[in-house]
Coordinates of C-alpha atoms in Angstrom, one line a residue:
X1 CA 11.3 -20.1 -17.9
X2 CA 8.2 -18.9 -16.7
X3 CA 5.4 -17.7 -19.2
X4 CA 5.6 -14.1 -20.0
X5 CA 9.6 -14.4 -20.1
X6 CA 9.3 -17.2 -23.3
X7 CA 6.2 -14.3 -24.3
X8 CA 9.2 -11.7 -24.7
X9 CA 12.0 -13.6 -25.7
X10 CA 9.8 -15.6 -28.7
X11 CA 7.8 -12.5 -29.5
X12 CA 10.5 -9.2 -29.3
X13 CA 11.1 -7.9 -32.7
X14 CA 14.5 -5.7 -33.6
X15 CA 14.3 -2.4 -32.9
X16 CA 13.1 -0.5 -36.9
X17 CA 15.7 1.9 -37.7
X18 CA 15.5 5.2 -38.7
X19 CA 13.8 4.9 -41.9
X20 CA 15.1 6.4 -45.1
X21 CA 12.7 5.5 -47.3
X22 CA 9.2 5.5 -47.2
X23 CA 9.4 1.9 -47.5
X24 CA 10.8 1.6 -44.8
X25 CA 8.1 3.2 -42.6
X26 CA 6.3 1.8 -39.9
X27 CA 3.6 0.9 -42.3
X28 CA 6.3 -1.5 -44.9
X29 CA 5.7 -4.7 -42.5
X30 CA 1.9 -3.9 -42.3
X31 CA 1.6 -3.5 -46.0
X32 CA 4.3 -6.0 -47.7
X33 CA 2.4 -9.6 -45.7
X34 CA -1.5 -7.3 -46.7
X35 CA 0.6 -7.3 -50.5
X36 CA 1.7 -11.0 -50.1
X37 CA -2.0 -12.4 -48.6
X38 CA -3.3 -10.6 -51.5
X39 CA -1.1 -11.7 -53.9
X40 CA -1.5 -15.7 -52.5
X41 CA -5.4 -15.1 -53.0
X42 CA -5.1 -14.0 -56.2
X43 CA -2.9 -17.3 -57.1
X44 CA -5.2 -19.5 -55.8
X45 CA -7.8 -17.4 -57.4
X46 CA -6.5 -17.9 -60.9
X47 CA -5.7 -22.0 -60.6
X48 CA -8.6 -22.9 -59.6
X49 CA -10.6 -21.1 -62.5
X50 CA -11.3 -22.0 -65.6
X51 CA -9.7 -19.2 -67.2
X52 CA -11.5 -19.4 -70.0
X53 CA -14.4 -17.2 -69.6
X54 CA -14.2 -13.4 -69.1
X55 CA -15.7 -13.2 -65.5
X56 CA -12.6 -15.4 -63.9
X57 CA -10.1 -13.0 -66.0
X58 CA -7.2 -12.2 -63.0
X59 CA -6.5 -8.9 -63.1
X60 CA -2.7 -7.5 -63.3
X61 CA -1.0 -6.2 -59.8
X62 CA -1.1 -2.5 -61.2
X63 CA -4.8 -2.9 -62.0
X64 CA -5.0 -3.6 -58.7
X65 CA -3.3 -1.4 -57.5
X66 CA -4.9 1.6 -59.3
X67 CA -8.4 0.3 -58.1
X68 CA -6.9 0.2 -54.4
X69 CA -5.7 3.7 -54.8
X70 CA -9.2 5.0 -55.6
X71 CA -11.3 2.8 -53.2
X72 CA -8.2 4.4 -50.5
X73 CA -8.6 8.4 -52.3
X74 CA -12.4 7.9 -52.2
X75 CA -13.2 6.7 -48.3
X76 CA -10.3 10.1 -47.4
X77 CA -12.7 12.0 -49.3
X78 CA -16.1 11.2 -47.8
X79 CA -13.7 10.9 -44.2
X80 CA -13.4 14.9 -45.1
X81 CA -16.7 16.2 -46.5
X82 CA -19.2 13.8 -45.6
X83 CA -21.5 14.9 -42.5
X84 CA -24.0 11.8 -41.7
X85 CA -22.4 11.0 -38.5
X86 CA -24.2 7.7 -38.2
X87 CA -21.2 5.7 -40.2
X88 CA -18.9 8.1 -40.6
X89 CA -16.3 5.6 -38.5
X90 CA -16.8 3.2 -41.0
X91 CA -15.5 5.7 -43.8
X92 CA -12.5 6.3 -41.3
X93 CA -11.9 2.3 -40.2
X94 CA -12.5 2.1 -44.2
X95 CA -9.9 4.4 -44.5
X96 CA -6.9 3.8 -42.2
X97 CA -7.1 0.5 -42.7
X98 CA -7.0 0.5 -47.0
X99 CA -4.0 3.1 -46.1
X100 CA -1.9 0.0 -44.6
X101 CA -3.2 -2.2 -48.2
X102 CA -1.2 0.8 -50.4
X103 CA 2.3 0.4 -51.6
X104 CA 4.9 2.1 -51.2
X105 CA 4.6 4.7 -54.3
X106 CA 0.7 5.3 -53.5
X107 CA 1.1 6.4 -49.7
X108 CA 2.9 8.8 -51.4
X109 CA 0.8 10.0 -54.5
X110 CA -2.1 9.8 -51.4
X111 CA -1.0 12.2 -49.1
X112 CA 0.5 14.8 -52.4
X113 CA -3.2 14.3 -52.7
X114 CA -4.2 15.3 -49.5
X115 CA -1.2 18.1 -49.2
X116 CA -2.2 20.0 -52.2
X117 CA -6.3 19.7 -53.2
X118 CA -7.0 19.7 -48.9
X119 CA -5.3 22.8 -47.8
X120 CA -7.0 25.8 -47.5
X121 CA -8.6 27.8 -50.1
X122 CA -5.9 31.2 -50.9
X123 CA -8.6 33.0 -53.2
X124 CA -11.0 33.2 -50.3
X125 CA -8.2 33.8 -48.0
X126 CA -7.1 37.0 -50.0
X127 CA -10.3 38.1 -50.9
X128 CA -11.4 38.3 -47.2
X129 CA -8.0 40.5 -46.4
X130 CA -8.9 43.0 -48.7
X131 CA -12.6 43.8 -47.3
X132 CA -10.7 43.3 -43.9
X133 CA -7.9 45.9 -45.7
X134 CA -10.5 48.4 -47.5
X135 CA -12.7 48.7 -43.8
X136 CA -11.9 52.0 -42.3
X137 CA -10.5 51.0 -39.0
X138 CA -13.1 52.2 -35.7
X139 CA -12.4 55.6 -34.3
X140 CA -11.2 55.6 -30.7
X141 CA -8.0 52.1 -31.2
X142 CA -9.9 50.1 -31.9
X143 CA -12.1 50.5 -28.7
X144 CA -17.0 50.2 -28.8
X145 CA -17.5 53.5 -30.2
X146 CA -21.1 54.6 -28.8
X147 CA -23.5 55.6 -32.1
X148 CA -24.8 53.0 -34.1
X149 CA -22.5 54.0 -37.4
X150 CA -19.7 52.3 -35.2
X151 CA -21.8 49.5 -34.6
X152 CA -22.1 48.3 -37.2
X153 CA -18.4 48.5 -38.6
X154 CA -17.0 46.7 -35.4
X155 CA -19.8 44.1 -36.4
X156 CA -18.0 43.8 -40.4
X157 CA -14.3 43.8 -39.0
X158 CA -15.6 40.2 -36.3
X159 CA -17.2 39.0 -38.9
X160 CA -14.4 39.0 -41.1
X161 CA -12.5 38.3 -38.8
X162 CA -14.4 35.0 -37.9
X163 CA -14.3 34.2 -42.1
X164 CA -10.9 35.0 -42.1
X165 CA -9.5 32.2 -39.5
X166 CA -12.1 30.0 -40.9
X167 CA -11.0 30.2 -44.0
X168 CA -7.2 30.0 -43.0
X169 CA -7.8 26.7 -41.5
X170 CA -7.1 23.7 -44.4
X171 CA -9.3 20.9 -45.3
X172 CA -7.7 18.4 -44.0
X173 CA -7.9 19.9 -40.3
X174 CA -11.2 17.8 -40.7
X175 CA -9.6 14.4 -41.2
X176 CA -7.3 15.4 -38.6
X177 CA -10.5 16.2 -35.9
X178 CA -12.3 12.8 -36.9
X179 CA -9.6 10.4 -37.1
X180 CA -8.0 11.7 -33.6
X181 CA -11.7 10.5 -32.1
X182 CA -11.9 7.5 -34.0
X183 CA -11.1 4.4 -32.5
X184 CA -6.7 3.9 -33.5
X185 CA -7.1 6.9 -34.8
X186 CA -4.3 8.9 -33.0
X187 CA -1.7 5.9 -33.5
X188 CA -3.2 5.8 -37.3
X189 CA -1.9 9.9 -37.4
X190 CA 1.1 9.0 -35.7
X191 CA 2.2 6.5 -38.6
X192 CA 0.9 9.2 -40.9
X193 CA 3.4 11.2 -40.0
X194 CA 5.8 8.9 -39.5
X195 CA 5.8 8.3 -43.6
X196 CA 5.1 11.8 -44.0
X197 CA 8.7 12.5 -42.5
X198 CA 10.2 9.9 -44.8
X199 CA 9.1 11.9 -47.5
X200 CA 10.5 14.5 -46.7
X201 CA 13.7 13.6 -46.2
X202 CA 13.6 12.8 -49.7
X203 CA 11.9 15.5 -51.4
X204 CA 11.4 19.2 -49.6
X205 CA 8.2 19.3 -50.7
X206 CA 6.0 22.8 -50.0
X207 CA 2.9 21.7 -49.3
X208 CA 3.5 19.0 -47.8
X209 CA 5.8 20.1 -45.6
X210 CA 3.4 22.5 -44.4
X211 CA 0.6 19.7 -43.7
X212 CA 3.4 18.9 -41.8
X213 CA 3.9 21.5 -39.6
X214 CA -0.1 21.4 -39.3
X215 CA -0.3 17.6 -38.0
X216 CA 2.7 17.7 -35.6
X217 CA 0.4 21.1 -34.4
X218 CA -2.6 19.3 -33.6
X219 CA -0.5 16.4 -31.8
X220 CA 1.5 18.7 -29.8
X221 CA -1.8 19.6 -28.8
X222 CA -3.3 15.8 -28.0
X223 CA -0.7 14.3 -26.7
X224 CA -0.4 17.6 -24.0
X225 CA 0.7 16.5 -20.1
X226 CA -2.8 16.3 -19.1
X227 CA -2.9 13.5 -21.5
X228 CA -0.8 11.5 -20.6
X229 CA -0.7 8.9 -17.8
X230 CA 2.7 8.7 -16.1
X231 CA 3.2 4.7 -16.0
X232 CA 6.0 2.8 -13.6
X233 CA 7.0 -0.5 -15.8
X234 CA 7.6 -3.2 -13.6
X235 CA 8.1 -7.3 -14.3
X236 CA 4.3 -7.5 -13.3
X237 CA 3.1 -5.4 -16.5
X238 CA 2.5 -7.2 -19.5
X239 CA 4.6 -9.6 -21.6
X240 CA 3.1 -6.9 -24.8
X241 CA 4.4 -4.0 -22.9
X242 CA 7.5 -5.0 -22.2
X243 CA 8.2 -6.2 -25.4
X244 CA 7.8 -2.4 -26.9
X245 CA 11.0 -1.7 -24.1
X246 CA 12.7 -4.4 -25.2
X247 CA 12.1 -3.0 -29.3
X248 CA 12.6 0.3 -28.9
X249 CA 15.1 0.9 -26.4
X250 CA 17.3 3.7 -28.8
X251 CA 20.3 4.1 -26.0
X252 CA 21.6 0.5 -24.5
X253 CA 20.2 -2.2 -26.0
X254 CA 18.1 -4.8 -23.5
X255 CA 20.0 -7.8 -25.1
X256 CA 18.3 -10.7 -23.0
X257 CA 15.6 -10.7 -20.5
X258 CA 17.5 -11.0 -17.6
X259 CA 19.1 -7.8 -18.5
X260 CA 15.7 -6.8 -19.2
X261 CA 14.4 -7.9 -15.6
X262 CA 17.9 -5.6 -13.9
X263 CA 16.9 -2.7 -15.7
X264 CA 13.1 -3.2 -14.2
X265 CA 14.4 -4.5 -10.9
X266 CA 15.6 -3.5 -7.3
X267 CA 17.6 0.0 -7.8
X268 CA 16.1 0.8 -11.4
X269 CA 12.7 2.7 -12.2
X270 CA 11.3 2.6 -15.5
X271 CA 8.6 5.5 -16.1
X272 CA 6.6 5.8 -19.3
X273 CA 3.7 7.8 -21.1
X274 CA 1.1 6.2 -21.9
X275 CA -1.7 8.1 -23.5
X276 CA -5.5 6.7 -23.5
X277 CA -6.0 6.3 -26.6
X278 CA -2.8 4.2 -27.1
X279 CA -2.9 1.5 -24.4
X280 CA -0.1 -0.9 -23.0
X281 CA 2.5 1.1 -25.3
X282 CA 4.1 3.3 -24.2
X283 CA 5.1 7.0 -26.8
X284 CA 8.2 7.7 -24.6
X285 CA 10.3 5.7 -21.7
X286 CA 12.6 6.4 -18.8
X287 CA 15.2 4.2 -17.2
X288 CA 17.0 5.1 -14.0
X289 CA 19.7 4.1 -12.2
X290 CA 19.3 4.7 -7.8
X291 CA 23.2 5.2 -6.4
X292 CA 25.4 6.9 -4.7
X293 CA 27.3 8.8 -6.7
X294 CA 27.0 10.2 -10.4
X295 CA 28.4 7.9 -12.4
X296 CA 31.1 8.1 -14.7
X297 CA 31.4 5.6 -16.8
X298 CA 28.5 3.0 -18.2
X299 CA 29.1 -0.1 -17.0
X300 CA 28.8 1.3 -13.3
X301 CA 25.0 0.2 -14.4
X302 CA 26.1 -3.5 -15.8
X303 CA 28.8 -4.6 -13.8
X304 CA 28.2 -3.7 -10.4
X305 CA 25.7 -4.6 -7.8
X306 CA 22.8 -2.3 -7.9
X307 CA 22.8 0.4 -4.7
X308 CA 20.8 -0.6 -2.1
X309 CA 18.3 1.8 -2.6
X310 CA 17.9 3.3 0.8
X311 CA 21.2 4.4 0.4
X312 CA 21.0 5.5 -2.4
X313 CA 21.2 9.7 -3.3
X314 CA 21.5 10.2 -6.8
X315 CA 19.0 8.9 -9.7
X316 CA 20.8 9.1 -12.6
X317 CA 18.9 9.1 -16.1
X318 CA 20.3 6.5 -18.8
X319 CA 18.1 6.3 -21.4
X320 CA 15.5 7.7 -22.7
X321 CA 13.7 6.3 -25.6
X322 CA 10.4 7.0 -28.4
X323 CA 8.4 4.5 -29.6
X324 CA 6.6 6.5 -31.8
X325 CA 8.7 8.0 -35.4
X326 CA 5.8 10.1 -35.9
X327 CA 5.6 11.9 -32.9
X328 CA 9.5 13.4 -33.8
X329 CA 9.9 17.0 -32.6
X330 CA 7.5 16.5 -30.1
X331 CA 9.0 17.1 -27.1
X332 CA 7.7 14.2 -24.6
X333 CA 10.7 13.9 -23.0
X334 CA 11.3 17.3 -21.2
X335 CA 7.3 16.7 -19.8
X336 CA 8.7 13.0 -18.2
X337 CA 11.9 14.2 -16.8
X338 CA 10.4 16.8 -15.0
X339 CA 7.0 14.2 -13.9
X340 CA 9.8 11.5 -13.0
X341 CA 12.2 14.1 -10.7
X342 CA 9.5 15.6 -9.3
X343 CA 8.0 11.5 -8.4
X344 CA 11.2 10.3 -6.9
X345 CA 12.0 12.8 -5.0
X346 CA 8.7 12.5 -3.2
X347 CA 8.7 8.6 -3.0
X348 CA 12.8 8.8 -2.1
X349 CA 13.2 12.5 -0.1
X350 CA 16.6 11.4 0.2
X351 CA 17.5 11.5 -3.5
X352 CA 19.3 15.2 -4.2
X353 CA 21.6 14.5 -7.3
X354 CA 18.7 14.1 -10.8
X355 CA 21.7 13.8 -12.6
X356 CA 22.3 12.0 -16.9
X357 CA 25.0 9.7 -18.2
X358 CA 23.9 10.8 -21.6
X359 CA 26.0 10.1 -24.7
X360 CA 27.5 12.7 -27.6
X361 CA 26.2 11.6 -31.0
X362 CA 27.2 13.9 -33.1
X363 CA 30.9 13.9 -32.0
X364 CA 33.3 11.9 -34.0
X365 CA 30.9 13.1 -37.1
X366 CA 31.9 16.6 -36.2
X367 CA 35.5 15.9 -35.5
X368 CA 36.3 13.8 -38.2
X369 CA 35.1 16.4 -40.3
X370 CA 37.2 19.1 -38.8
X371 CA 40.7 17.2 -38.8
X372 CA 40.2 16.1 -43.0
X373 CA 39.3 20.1 -43.9
X374 CA 41.7 21.9 -41.9
X375 CA 44.5 18.8 -42.6
X376 CA 43.6 19.2 -46.6
X377 CA 43.5 23.2 -46.0
X378 CA 47.3 23.0 -44.3
X379 CA 48.2 20.7 -46.4
X380 CA 46.8 23.2 -50.1
X381 CA 48.7 26.1 -48.4
X382 CA 51.6 24.3 -47.0
X383 CA 52.1 23.9 -51.0
X384 CA 50.6 27.0 -52.5
X385 CA 52.7 29.0 -49.7
X386 CA 55.7 27.4 -47.7
X387 CA 57.0 30.8 -45.9
X388 CA 53.1 32.1 -45.3
X389 CA 52.1 32.7 -41.9
X390 CA 48.5 30.1 -41.8
X391 CA 47.2 31.5 -39.1
X392 CA 46.4 34.5 -41.6
X393 CA 43.7 32.8 -43.6
X394 CA 40.1 32.7 -42.7
X395 CA 39.6 29.2 -43.1
X396 CA 42.2 27.8 -41.3
X397 CA 41.9 26.8 -37.9
X398 CA 44.5 24.6 -36.2
X399 CA 41.9 22.8 -33.4
X400 CA 44.7 21.4 -32.2
X401 CA 47.7 22.4 -29.5
X402 CA 51.8 22.6 -29.9
X403 CA 52.0 20.6 -27.4
X404 CA 49.5 18.2 -28.0
X405 CA 50.6 17.6 -32.3
X406 CA 53.8 16.9 -30.7
X407 CA 52.8 14.6 -29.3
X408 CA 51.2 13.2 -31.9
X409 CA 53.9 13.6 -34.5
X410 CA 56.6 11.3 -32.3
X411 CA 54.0 8.7 -31.4
X412 CA 55.9 6.5 -33.9
X413 CA 58.2 6.6 -37.7
X414 CA 54.5 5.5 -39.2
X415 CA 53.3 9.3 -38.4
X416 CA 56.6 11.1 -38.6
X417 CA 56.2 11.1 -42.0
X418 CA 52.6 13.1 -41.7
X419 CA 52.5 16.6 -43.0
X420 CA 50.3 17.5 -39.2
X421 CA 49.4 16.5 -35.8
X422 CA 45.5 16.9 -37.0
X423 CA 46.6 14.2 -40.1
X424 CA 48.3 11.7 -38.0
X425 CA 44.4 11.7 -35.0
X426 CA 42.5 11.8 -38.8
X427 CA 44.9 8.1 -39.5
X428 CA 44.3 6.9 -35.3
X429 CA 40.4 7.9 -35.0
X430 CA 39.4 6.3 -38.9
X431 CA 40.9 3.2 -38.2
X432 CA 39.8 -0.1 -38.6
X433 CA 37.7 -1.9 -35.3
X434 CA 38.8 0.8 -32.8
X435 CA 42.2 -0.4 -32.4
X436 CA 43.4 2.5 -30.7
X437 CA 41.0 2.1 -28.2
X438 CA 43.8 -1.0 -26.6
X439 CA 46.8 0.9 -26.8
X440 CA 48.3 2.5 -23.7
X441 CA 50.2 4.7 -25.7
X442 CA 47.7 6.5 -28.0
X443 CA 45.0 6.3 -25.0
X444 CA 47.6 8.7 -23.6
X445 CA 48.4 11.6 -25.8
X446 CA 44.1 11.1 -27.7
X447 CA 42.8 11.7 -24.4
X448 CA 44.0 15.7 -23.4
X449 CA 43.0 16.8 -27.7
X450 CA 39.5 15.2 -27.1
X451 CA 38.7 16.1 -24.3
X452 CA 39.8 19.3 -24.9
X453 CA 37.4 19.4 -27.8
X454 CA 34.5 17.9 -26.9
X455 CA 34.1 20.1 -24.2
X456 CA 34.5 22.8 -27.1
X457 CA 31.6 21.1 -29.2
X458 CA 29.1 20.5 -26.2
X459 CA 29.3 24.5 -25.4
X460 CA 30.7 26.2 -28.5
X461 CA 29.3 24.7 -31.3
X462 CA 26.0 25.9 -32.0
X463 CA 23.4 25.7 -35.0
X464 CA 20.8 28.5 -35.2
X465 CA 21.6 29.6 -32.1
X466 CA 21.6 25.9 -29.9
X467 CA 23.8 23.9 -28.6
X468 CA 24.8 21.2 -31.9
X469 CA 24.6 17.5 -30.1
X470 CA 20.9 16.8 -31.0
X471 CA 21.5 15.0 -27.2
X472 CA 22.8 18.1 -25.3
X473 CA 20.1 20.5 -27.0
X474 CA 17.1 18.4 -25.6
X475 CA 18.9 18.8 -21.6
X476 CA 19.7 22.7 -22.3
X477 CA 16.7 22.9 -23.2
X478 CA 14.7 21.0 -20.2
X479 CA 16.4 23.1 -18.1
X480 CA 20.0 20.5 -16.9
X481 CA 23.5 22.6 -16.8
X482 CA 26.1 20.0 -18.1
X483 CA 28.2 18.5 -15.4
X484 CA 31.1 16.6 -16.7
X485 CA 32.5 14.9 -20.0
X486 CA 34.2 10.9 -18.6
X487 CA 37.1 9.6 -21.0
X488 CA 36.4 6.0 -22.0
X489 CA 32.5 5.7 -20.4
X490 CA 31.4 3.4 -23.1
X491 CA 33.4 1.5 -24.8
X492 CA 30.7 -0.1 -27.2
X493 CA 31.3 -0.4 -30.8
X494 CA 28.2 2.1 -31.3
X495 CA 29.7 4.7 -28.1
X496 CA 33.6 4.7 -30.3
X497 CA 31.8 5.2 -33.5
X498 CA 29.4 8.4 -32.1
X499 CA 32.1 9.8 -29.3
X500 CA 35.2 8.3 -29.2
X501 CA 34.1 6.4 -26.3
X502 CA 32.8 9.8 -23.9
X503 CA 29.9 10.4 -22.0
X504 CA 28.9 13.2 -20.3
X505 CA 27.2 14.2 -17.0
X506 CA 23.6 16.7 -17.4
X507 CA 22.9 17.8 -14.2
X508 CA 18.5 18.7 -13.4
X509 CA 19.2 21.0 -10.3
X510 CA 15.6 21.6 -8.9
X511 CA 15.9 25.2 -7.8
X512 CA 17.5 26.0 -11.3
X513 CA 15.5 24.0 -14.4
X514 CA 13.0 26.6 -15.8
X515 CA 15.9 28.7 -14.8
X516 CA 18.6 27.3 -17.0
X517 CA 15.5 27.0 -19.5
X518 CA 14.2 30.2 -20.2
X519 CA 18.2 31.6 -20.2
X520 CA 19.3 28.8 -23.4
X521 CA 15.5 29.7 -25.0
X522 CA 16.6 33.3 -25.2
X523 CA 20.0 33.4 -25.6
X524 CA 21.5 29.6 -26.0
X525 CA 23.2 30.5 -22.9
X526 CA 24.8 27.2 -22.0
X527 CA 25.2 26.5 -18.3
X528 CA 28.2 24.7 -17.0
X529 CA 30.7 23.2 -14.0
X530 CA 34.0 25.0 -13.3
X531 CA 35.6 22.4 -14.3
X532 CA 34.3 21.5 -17.2
X533 CA 35.2 25.2 -18.3
X534 CA 38.5 24.9 -17.5
X535 CA 39.3 21.8 -19.6
X536 CA 38.9 24.3 -22.3
X537 CA 41.3 26.4 -21.1
X538 CA 41.5 29.8 -23.1
X539 CA 39.1 28.9 -24.9
X540 CA 36.7 31.4 -26.1
X541 CA 33.6 30.4 -24.2
X542 CA 29.8 31.6 -24.6
X543 CA 28.6 31.5 -20.8
X544 CA 29.7 31.8 -17.2
X545 CA 30.9 29.0 -14.9
X546 CA 28.1 28.0 -12.0
X547 CA 29.2 26.6 -9.2

């Protein structure tokens, strides 16, 4: 093994999981290390001192925490209020470094102070609005007047409007702007937002939500495509960069160095967006396989030898991962995919198909919830009104066809005693270790309803007019169409748990990307292939099939 491989192997850490608490945020490890170091220093100091004098007294942990918090709070205030540019960099460094040393509770406390005490001045905003409303509108629909009186009136409008715009900017904008131009500041802001999101996941605080929204807008502006460099990641890159690829791969974990080299080798491509302010660390990266045809299973990518690149006619995007939790909701992937499509088409004109092999992370959760609720409802209505027609209930929905229900109930005597096919299906799909995946009989019975219901989930189930599934929504808003769903395409534990092993191909048609994106954005229209629509059979579908 060469030095680079050894370095990656030794240094790579597991990708951070989705933080559910502030203590698990991206800063937790650094904060814990610093607290441990401080604790060690304090212990050493107490053992060396004689303990007899006031000057040698060791402060309690709570006193140290309070002192550290007040110091960081003061540096934050100075970073916002001071005008002396010659010491501003030092103050910003003190603030960012001090923030790392705070406990999770004190970070939360500081962020709430930032959100509430450095918000905009609403008294001033109301005064300006009242002044504005008291003015008489100039004649001529606001057009510039000819008289001195009209000129003066317009000048008053312009002045109040300028002051109103200024007053609507919260004070914490100054901190964000100054950190953005400070070395390491953009990275720190993304970490800061990750902590904000952790707090909001547990407690929806209005002032903190406003702070997050404002910071998200700023980050979206600063991370525009014009500021990002598209970098092809290869084995020749630094070990530290490759370490991050291994650590942050979110869709298909990289198992070892051989796996990593294969993903960067012949017949494969990996591209990432890098910002000059965060060098050597891709903000987001995408992995591509060059193939003859659109893959229907993920095993094809791992088990089959790579396609000679001159024979490839399909570029398959099989994984896209973000490395910064604090950039959640900022759609860098949209621009990355378009840039990669353009680059691949230029370098390899024979590539005619750009597709994905994507997971369906929300399908099984939706399906199991649907099966549990409808099965329970059917049981309750049957016991209350044995002879009633359940089809008249506004809540009742048998999501299985008659032939699917009969096939499920006739599987074995174990299932014959159950009330309906939905209860049988729920029992099978929640079995320990997904034992059903190894039974040809169960697979044959489960395939028709699972494939049909998966098509329904992708094309019909929506939230606020957009696809319920997060990955589907991502690709659809980027201009893709739903081409095909694939049975038993991912037999891994994660694949079975998320989607019953089903995966989906989205296709990016170069001539239709903007059209499809616009129709989805404006009306929620989902473009899908005729074959996929056919899987829904007689189910009413929003949108028509596209040839």
